[in-house]
Coordinates of C-alpha atoms and ligand atoms in Angstrom, one line a residue:
M1 CA 0.0 0.0 0.0
Q2 CA 1.3 3.4 -0.9
K3 CA 1.4 5.9 1.9
I4 CA -0.5 9.2 1.6
Q5 CA 2.0 12.1 0.8
M6 CA 1.8 15.5 2.4
R7 CA 3.0 18.8 1.0
T8 CA 3.2 21.4 3.8
P9 CA 4.3 20.3 7.3
L10 CA 1.8 20.1 10.1
V11 CA 3.0 21.8 13.3
E12 CA 3.1 19.0 15.9
M13 CA 3.2 20.0 19.6
D14 CA 3.9 17.1 21.9
G15 CA 2.8 17.3 25.6
D16 CA 2.8 15.6 29.0
E17 CA 1.8 12.6 31.1
M18 CA -0.9 10.2 29.9
T19 CA -1.7 12.2 26.8
R20 CA 2.0 12.1 25.7
I21 CA 1.7 8.3 25.8
I22 CA -1.5 8.3 23.8
W23 CA 0.1 10.7 21.4
K24 CA 2.8 8.2 20.5
M25 CA 0.4 5.4 20.2
I26 CA -1.9 7.3 17.8
K27 CA 1.0 8.1 15.6
T28 CA 2.4 4.5 15.7
Y29 CA -0.8 2.6 15.1
L30 CA -3.1 5.0 13.3
L31 CA -1.1 7.5 11.4
E32 CA 2.4 6.4 10.4
P33 CA 1.4 3.2 8.7
Y34 CA -0.9 5.1 6.3
I35 CA 0.6 8.6 5.9
D36 CA 4.1 9.8 5.1
L37 CA 3.7 12.1 8.1
K38 CA 5.4 15.4 7.5
T39 CA 5.4 17.4 10.8
E40 CA 7.5 20.1 12.3
Y41 CA 7.9 18.8 15.8
Y42 CA 7.9 20.9 18.9
D43 CA 8.3 19.2 22.3
L44 CA 6.1 21.2 24.7
G45 CA 6.5 18.5 27.4
L46 CA 7.4 20.2 30.7
P47 CA 11.1 19.1 30.7
S48 CA 11.6 20.6 27.3
R49 CA 9.9 23.8 28.2
D50 CA 12.1 24.1 31.2
A51 CA 15.3 23.4 29.2
T52 CA 14.4 26.2 26.7
D53 CA 13.0 28.6 29.3
D54 CA 9.7 28.2 27.5
Q55 CA 11.1 29.5 24.2
I56 CA 9.8 26.3 22.6
T57 CA 6.2 27.3 23.2
I58 CA 6.7 30.6 21.5
D59 CA 8.5 29.0 18.6
A60 CA 5.6 26.5 18.2
A61 CA 3.0 29.3 18.2
E62 CA 5.1 31.1 15.6
A63 CA 5.3 28.0 13.5
V64 CA 1.5 27.6 13.5
K65 CA 1.4 31.2 12.2
K66 CA 3.9 30.3 9.5
Y67 CA 2.3 27.0 8.3
G68 CA -1.4 27.6 9.2
V69 CA -2.2 24.3 11.0
G70 CA -1.0 22.8 14.2
V71 CA -2.0 19.9 16.5
K72 CA -1.3 20.0 20.2
C73 CA -1.1 17.4 22.9
A74 CA -2.3 18.3 26.4
T75 CA 0.3 19.9 28.6
I76 CA 0.9 20.6 32.3
T77 CA 0.3 24.1 33.5
P78 CA 2.8 24.2 36.3
N79 CA 1.8 25.2 39.9
A80 CA 4.0 25.1 43.0
Q81 CA 3.7 21.3 43.3
R82 CA 4.8 20.8 39.7
V83 CA 7.8 23.1 40.2
E84 CA 8.8 20.7 42.9
E85 CA 7.9 17.5 41.1
Y86 CA 9.8 18.5 37.9
K87 CA 12.5 20.6 39.6
L88 CA 11.7 23.5 37.4
H89 CA 13.7 26.7 37.1
R90 CA 10.5 28.8 37.3
M91 CA 6.7 28.5 37.2
Y92 CA 6.0 28.8 33.5
K93 CA 2.7 30.2 32.2
S94 CA 0.0 28.0 30.7
P95 CA 1.2 27.0 27.2
N96 CA -2.3 27.4 25.9
G97 CA -2.4 30.9 27.3
T98 CA 0.9 31.7 25.6
I99 CA -0.3 30.3 22.3
R100 CA -3.6 32.1 22.5
A101 CA -1.8 35.4 23.2
I102 CA 0.3 35.0 20.1
L103 CA -2.4 33.7 17.7
D104 CA -5.4 35.6 19.2
G105 CA -8.8 34.3 18.0
T106 CA -11.7 32.1 18.9
V107 CA -11.9 28.6 20.4
F108 CA -14.6 26.3 19.0
R109 CA -15.4 23.3 21.2
A110 CA -17.7 20.6 20.0
P111 CA -18.5 17.2 21.5
I112 CA -18.1 13.9 19.7
T113 CA -21.5 12.4 19.8
L114 CA -22.8 8.8 19.4
P115 CA -26.3 7.4 19.4
C116 CA -25.3 5.0 22.3
I117 CA -24.2 7.9 24.6
K118 CA -27.3 9.9 25.6
P119 CA -26.8 13.5 26.8
S120 CA -28.2 14.4 30.2
V121 CA -30.4 16.8 28.4
R122 CA -32.9 14.5 26.7
T123 CA -33.8 16.9 23.9
W124 CA -30.2 17.2 22.6
T125 CA -29.9 15.0 19.5
K126 CA -27.2 17.0 17.7
P127 CA -23.9 18.4 19.1
I128 CA -23.7 22.0 20.4
T129 CA -20.5 23.9 19.5
I130 CA -19.4 26.6 21.8
A131 CA -17.4 29.5 20.2
R132 CA -15.4 31.2 22.9
H133 CA -13.8 34.6 22.4
A134 CA -10.3 33.9 23.6
Y135 CA -9.1 37.4 24.2
G136 CA -9.5 40.0 27.0
D137 CA -12.2 40.6 29.6
I138 CA -11.4 39.2 33.1
Y139 CA -8.5 37.1 31.6
R140 CA -6.5 40.3 31.0
C141 CA -7.9 42.4 33.9
T142 CA -6.2 44.6 36.5
E143 CA -7.7 44.0 39.9
F144 CA -7.2 45.2 43.4
R145 CA -8.1 44.4 46.9
V146 CA -9.4 47.7 48.3
P147 CA -8.0 48.0 51.9
C148 CA -9.9 50.9 53.4
P149 CA -12.5 53.5 52.7
G150 CA -11.8 55.8 49.7
R151 CA -12.8 56.7 46.2
A152 CA -12.2 54.4 43.2
E153 CA -12.0 56.3 39.8
I154 CA -11.5 55.3 36.2
S155 CA -9.8 57.6 33.7
F156 CA -8.7 57.5 30.1
T157 CA -5.8 59.5 28.6
S158 CA -5.5 59.6 24.8
A159 CA -2.2 58.9 23.1
D160 CA -1.7 62.6 22.6
G161 CA -2.0 63.2 26.4
K162 CA -5.6 64.5 26.8
E163 CA -7.7 63.1 29.6
L164 CA -10.9 62.2 27.7
F165 CA -12.9 60.9 30.7
K166 CA -12.7 60.3 34.4
E167 CA -15.5 58.9 36.5
T168 CA -16.1 57.7 40.0
V169 CA -16.6 53.9 40.0
F170 CA -17.5 53.7 43.7
D171 CA -17.0 55.6 47.0
F172 CA -15.9 52.8 49.4
Q173 CA -17.0 53.1 53.0
T174 CA -15.5 49.7 53.8
P175 CA -12.8 47.4 52.3
G176 CA -13.8 45.7 49.1
V177 CA -12.7 44.6 45.6
L178 CA -12.1 46.5 42.4
M179 CA -11.4 45.5 38.7
G180 CA -10.6 47.1 35.4
M181 CA -11.0 45.2 32.2
Y182 CA -11.0 45.8 28.5
N183 CA -11.5 44.5 25.0
K184 CA -10.7 45.8 21.6
D185 CA -12.9 46.4 18.5
D186 CA -10.5 44.6 16.2
S187 CA -10.5 41.5 18.4
I188 CA -14.3 41.5 18.7
Q189 CA -14.6 41.9 14.9
S190 CA -12.3 38.9 14.3
F191 CA -14.3 37.0 16.9
A192 CA -17.5 37.8 14.9
R193 CA -15.9 36.9 11.6
A194 CA -14.5 33.6 12.9
C195 CA -18.0 32.7 14.2
F196 CA -19.8 33.6 10.9
N197 CA -17.2 31.7 8.8
Y198 CA -17.3 28.7 11.1
A199 CA -21.1 28.7 10.9
L200 CA -21.0 28.8 7.1
S201 CA -18.3 26.1 6.8
T202 CA -20.3 23.7 9.1
K203 CA -23.7 24.8 7.9
Q204 CA -25.0 25.5 11.4
D205 CA -27.1 28.3 12.8
L206 CA -25.2 30.8 14.9
W207 CA -26.4 32.2 18.2
F208 CA -24.6 35.0 20.1
S209 CA -25.4 36.0 23.6
A210 CA -24.2 38.7 26.1
K211 CA -25.7 40.9 28.8
D212 CA -26.3 44.1 26.8
T213 CA -29.3 45.2 29.0
I214 CA -27.1 45.6 32.0
S215 CA -23.8 46.4 30.2
K216 CA -25.0 49.1 27.9
K217 CA -21.5 50.0 26.5
Y218 CA -19.3 47.0 27.0
D219 CA -21.6 44.1 26.1
H220 CA -23.6 46.3 23.8
T221 CA -20.5 47.0 21.7
F222 CA -20.1 43.2 21.2
K223 CA -23.8 43.0 20.1
D224 CA -23.5 45.9 17.7
I225 CA -20.2 44.7 16.1
F226 CA -21.7 41.3 15.5
Q227 CA -24.8 42.8 13.9
D228 CA -22.9 45.3 11.7
I229 CA -20.6 42.6 10.3
F230 CA -23.5 40.3 9.8
D231 CA -25.5 42.8 7.9
S232 CA -22.7 44.1 5.7
E233 CA -20.7 40.9 5.0
Y234 CA -22.7 37.7 5.8
K235 CA -26.5 38.2 5.5
Q236 CA -26.6 37.1 1.9
K237 CA -24.2 34.1 2.4
F238 CA -26.3 32.9 5.4
Q239 CA -29.5 33.1 3.3
E240 CA -27.9 31.1 0.5
A241 CA -26.6 28.5 3.0
G242 CA -30.1 28.3 4.6
I243 CA -28.7 29.1 8.1
T244 CA -29.6 31.9 10.5
Y245 CA -27.9 34.3 12.9
F246 CA -29.5 35.9 15.9
Y247 CA -28.5 37.7 19.1
T248 CA -30.2 37.1 22.4
L249 CA -29.7 38.0 26.0
I250 CA -27.5 35.3 27.8
D251 CA -30.3 34.4 30.2
D252 CA -32.6 33.7 27.3
A253 CA -29.9 31.8 25.5
V254 CA -29.4 29.5 28.5
A255 CA -33.1 28.6 28.6
R256 CA -33.3 28.1 24.8
V257 CA -30.1 25.9 24.8
I258 CA -31.6 23.5 27.3
R259 CA -34.9 23.3 25.4
S260 CA -33.2 22.9 22.0
S261 CA -32.3 19.8 20.0
G262 CA -28.7 21.0 19.4
G263 CA -27.0 21.4 16.0
F264 CA -25.9 25.0 16.3
I265 CA -23.0 27.2 17.3
W266 CA -23.3 29.2 20.5
A267 CA -20.9 32.2 20.5
C268 CA -20.0 33.4 24.0
K269 CA -17.8 36.1 25.5
N270 CA -14.6 34.8 27.1
Y271 CA -15.8 34.0 30.6
D272 CA -19.3 32.8 29.5
G273 CA -17.5 30.4 27.0
D274 CA -15.1 29.1 29.7
V275 CA -18.0 28.2 32.0
M276 CA -20.6 27.1 29.4
S277 CA -18.2 24.8 27.5
D278 CA -17.6 22.8 30.7
M279 CA -21.4 22.6 31.3
V280 CA -22.1 21.5 27.7
A281 CA -19.2 19.0 27.8
T282 CA -20.4 17.4 31.0
A283 CA -24.0 17.3 29.8
F284 CA -23.0 15.6 26.5
G285 CA -21.2 12.9 28.5
S286 CA -17.5 13.2 29.0
L287 CA -14.7 15.7 28.8
A288 CA -12.8 12.9 27.0
M289 CA -15.1 13.4 24.1
M290 CA -14.7 17.2 23.7
T291 CA -12.7 18.5 20.8
S292 CA -11.3 22.0 20.6
V293 CA -9.9 24.2 17.8
L294 CA -8.4 27.7 18.1
V295 CA -9.1 29.8 14.9
S296 CA -7.0 32.9 14.6
P297 CA -8.2 36.1 12.9
D298 CA -5.7 35.5 10.0
W299 CA -7.0 31.9 9.6
N300 CA -4.5 29.7 11.4
Y301 CA -5.9 26.6 13.1
E302 CA -4.7 24.9 16.2
Y303 CA -6.4 21.6 17.1
E304 CA -6.4 19.9 20.5
A305 CA -8.4 17.8 23.0
A306 CA -10.3 19.9 25.6
H307 CA -9.1 17.7 28.5
G308 CA -5.8 17.8 30.4
T309 CA -3.0 15.4 30.7
V310 CA -5.1 12.9 32.8
T311 CA -2.6 13.0 35.7
K312 CA -4.4 10.4 37.9
H313 CA -4.2 7.8 35.2
Y314 CA -0.6 8.6 34.5
Y315 CA 0.5 8.0 38.1
R316 CA -1.3 4.7 37.9
H317 CA 0.5 3.9 34.7
L318 CA 3.8 4.7 36.4
E319 CA 2.9 2.3 39.2
G320 CA 2.7 -0.4 36.5
E321 CA -1.1 -0.5 36.7
E322 CA -3.3 -0.8 33.6
T323 CA -5.1 2.3 32.4
S324 CA -8.2 2.8 30.4
T325 CA -7.8 6.3 29.1
N326 CA -10.0 7.6 26.3
S327 CA -8.0 8.7 23.3
M328 CA -11.0 10.0 21.2
A329 CA -10.5 13.7 21.7
T330 CA -6.7 13.5 21.0
L331 CA -7.4 11.4 17.9
F332 CA -10.0 13.9 16.7
A333 CA -7.4 16.7 17.2
W334 CA -5.2 14.8 14.7
T335 CA -7.9 14.1 12.2
G336 CA -9.1 17.7 12.4
A337 CA -5.6 19.0 11.7
L338 CA -4.9 16.5 8.9
R339 CA -8.2 17.2 7.2
K340 CA -7.6 21.0 7.4
R341 CA -4.0 20.5 6.1
G342 CA -5.5 18.4 3.2
E343 CA -8.1 21.0 2.5
L344 CA -5.5 23.9 2.4
D345 CA -3.1 21.8 0.2
S346 CA -5.9 20.2 -1.9
I347 CA -4.9 16.7 -0.9
Q348 CA -8.2 14.6 -1.2
E349 CA -6.6 11.4 0.1
L350 CA -5.6 13.1 3.3
M351 CA -9.1 14.5 3.9
G352 CA -10.6 11.1 3.0
F353 CA -8.2 9.4 5.5
A354 CA -9.3 11.7 8.3
D355 CA -12.9 10.9 7.6
R356 CA -12.2 7.1 7.5
L357 CA -10.2 7.2 10.8
E358 CA -13.0 9.1 12.6
A359 CA -15.6 6.7 11.2
A360 CA -13.5 3.7 12.4
A361 CA -13.2 5.1 15.9
L362 CA -17.0 5.8 16.1
A363 CA -17.7 2.3 14.7
A364 CA -15.5 0.7 17.3
I365 CA -17.4 2.3 20.1
S366 CA -20.8 1.7 18.5
A367 CA -19.8 -2.0 18.3
G368 CA -19.3 -2.0 22.1
Y369 CA -15.5 -1.5 22.3
M370 CA -14.7 1.4 24.5
T371 CA -12.6 2.7 27.4
K372 CA -13.9 2.7 31.0
D373 CA -15.2 6.3 31.1
L374 CA -17.6 5.6 28.2
A375 CA -18.6 2.1 29.4
A376 CA -20.1 3.9 32.4
L377 CA -22.2 6.1 30.1
A378 CA -23.0 4.0 27.1
D379 CA -26.6 2.7 26.8
M380 CA -26.0 -0.7 25.3
E381 CA -26.2 -4.5 26.1
N382 CA -22.8 -5.8 25.3
K383 CA -19.8 -3.7 26.2
T384 CA -16.1 -4.6 26.2
V385 CA -14.0 -2.4 28.3
L386 CA -10.5 -2.0 26.7
N387 CA -7.3 -0.6 28.1
T388 CA -5.7 2.5 26.6
E389 CA -3.6 0.6 24.0
E390 CA -6.2 -2.0 23.2
F391 CA -8.8 0.6 22.3
I392 CA -6.4 2.3 19.8
R393 CA -5.5 -1.1 18.3
K394 CA -9.2 -1.9 18.0
V395 CA -9.7 1.4 16.1
K396 CA -6.9 0.2 13.7
D397 CA -8.8 -3.1 13.2
F398 CA -11.9 -1.2 12.2
L399 CA -9.8 1.1 10.0
D400 CA -8.2 -1.9 8.2
G401 CA -11.6 -3.6 7.9
A402 CA -10.4 -6.5 10.0
A403 CA -13.0 -6.1 12.8
Ligands
NAP1 P1 -7.8 16.3 33.2 O1 -6.4 15.9 32.8 O2 -8.7 16.7 32.1 O3 -8.4 15.1 34.0 C1 -9.5 15.2 35.0 C2 -10.2 13.9 35.1 O4 -11.2 13.8 34.0 C3 -9.4 12.7 35.0 O5 -8.8 12.4 36.3 C4 -10.4 11.7 34.5 O6 -11.3 11.3 35.5 C5 -11.2 12.5 33.5 N1 -10.6 12.5 32.2 C6 -10.1 13.5 31.5 N2 -9.7 13.2 30.3 C7 -9.9 11.8 30.2 C8 -9.6 10.9 29.2 N3 -9.1 11.2 28.0 N4 -10.0 9.6 29.4 C9 -10.6 9.2 30.6 N5 -10.8 10.1 31.6 C10 -10.5 11.4 31.4 O7 -7.7 17.5 34.2 P2 -6.8 17.7 35.6 O8 -6.5 16.4 36.2 O9 -7.4 18.8 36.3 O10 -5.4 18.3 35.0 C11 -4.3 17.5 34.8 C12 -3.2 18.3 34.1 O11 -3.6 18.7 32.9 C13 -2.8 19.6 34.9 O12 -1.4 19.7 35.1 C14 -3.3 20.7 34.1 O13 -2.5 21.8 34.1 C15 -3.3 20.1 32.7 N6 -4.4 20.7 31.8 C16 -4.0 20.9 30.5 C17 -4.9 21.3 29.5 C18 -4.5 21.5 28.1 O14 -3.3 21.3 27.8 N7 -5.3 21.9 27.2 C19 -6.3 21.5 29.9 C20 -6.6 21.2 31.2 C21 -5.7 20.8 32.1 P3 -11.1 9.9 36.4 O15 -9.8 10.2 37.2 O16 -12.3 10.0 37.3 O17 -11.0 8.8 35.5
MG2 MG1 -13.4 26.1 31.9

């Protein structure tokens, strides 16, 4: 059998712990036998980040900008305990945070759904994709603990030195808390365009929600920018594709989402998207079935699993115990990236292979072969619980038509 050839390299970002083990297995069993894999490899595992003083993370993000498509393994965000465990030179920032700061953009999270795994919300029959604005708001805020009575003020000085406004935020009589946060029109515009384009490319309706009734300038600006861009650039295209866009208050959106049958994209501001994507992931079944892609304003794509490095399983693995860790989200990060690479380079075989590999993985689960986390959720008679490696090999059997 002739292996599929690639043209442009895919940016490959390796990671930590259990997901690093899964990463290797996916490549060995499911990719390398079929594709002449052309990747530019960046080791974002914690020891390598430490050895390069985290330069490797910056280099990897720059490479995604250069080549357009990357796939990332889950990585440890170090805390004090990790600094001790890995004898780190310093407490490095979250690699995902560093990558997002360089690429900017919107994170789309979608669950991998199967008929045998029933969402907790009975009406959901199709996946719900959350589009999270990955820039600004409380994630870039400046905040204070107010120690004593006093006046908190906010002011703005233009670049040419004029104070354009100054207002009292609150006259404190007691200690309290205070925060300043911001966003930028160009980031909101690219968030809106990323959402409209994603809706068109996946042929799904787009909902956007915020709290414009309370936040008459901040959230209202988000609402207005979305509407302006929709009216001037996307209205016609949406009509032709038979999809719709609408804005609604976040309270109303929450109620509608729960009553819906799914099959749409829910665009959320940064914090709302952070919280709602965890809610949606849990209600669809498992974090291990949640895929994630960061789409930058200048159309670079970074694919990953939504979950972390599955530390608890890794420690068991180190003890020599068998693990049953679900590789679906990591596998779908690879197929998503390979399909996008194929699309950009017009390589039909690569896109077709990504489809077949996903279909094989879904068929394996539908036939009852799954990891422990799914066995607890799947609504079927005969289930075979497999360990981490057995599941990946079973997917290969389905891919090869041997199962
Ligand atoms: P986690 O790795 O997502 O795991 C939390 C729990 O969720 C696991 O203990 C496991 O539950 C279940 N789980 C998650 N993924 C699974 C899978 N593929 N198969 C089966 N079960 C799965 O989160 P965490 O334990 O909070 O974080 C671990 C490390 O990951 C941390 O160092 C954190 O910094 C990092 N992290 C990285 C990213 C990223 O790179 N994008 C995201 C989040 C966290 P049971 O133990 O009950 O089986
Ligand atoms: Mg979250």
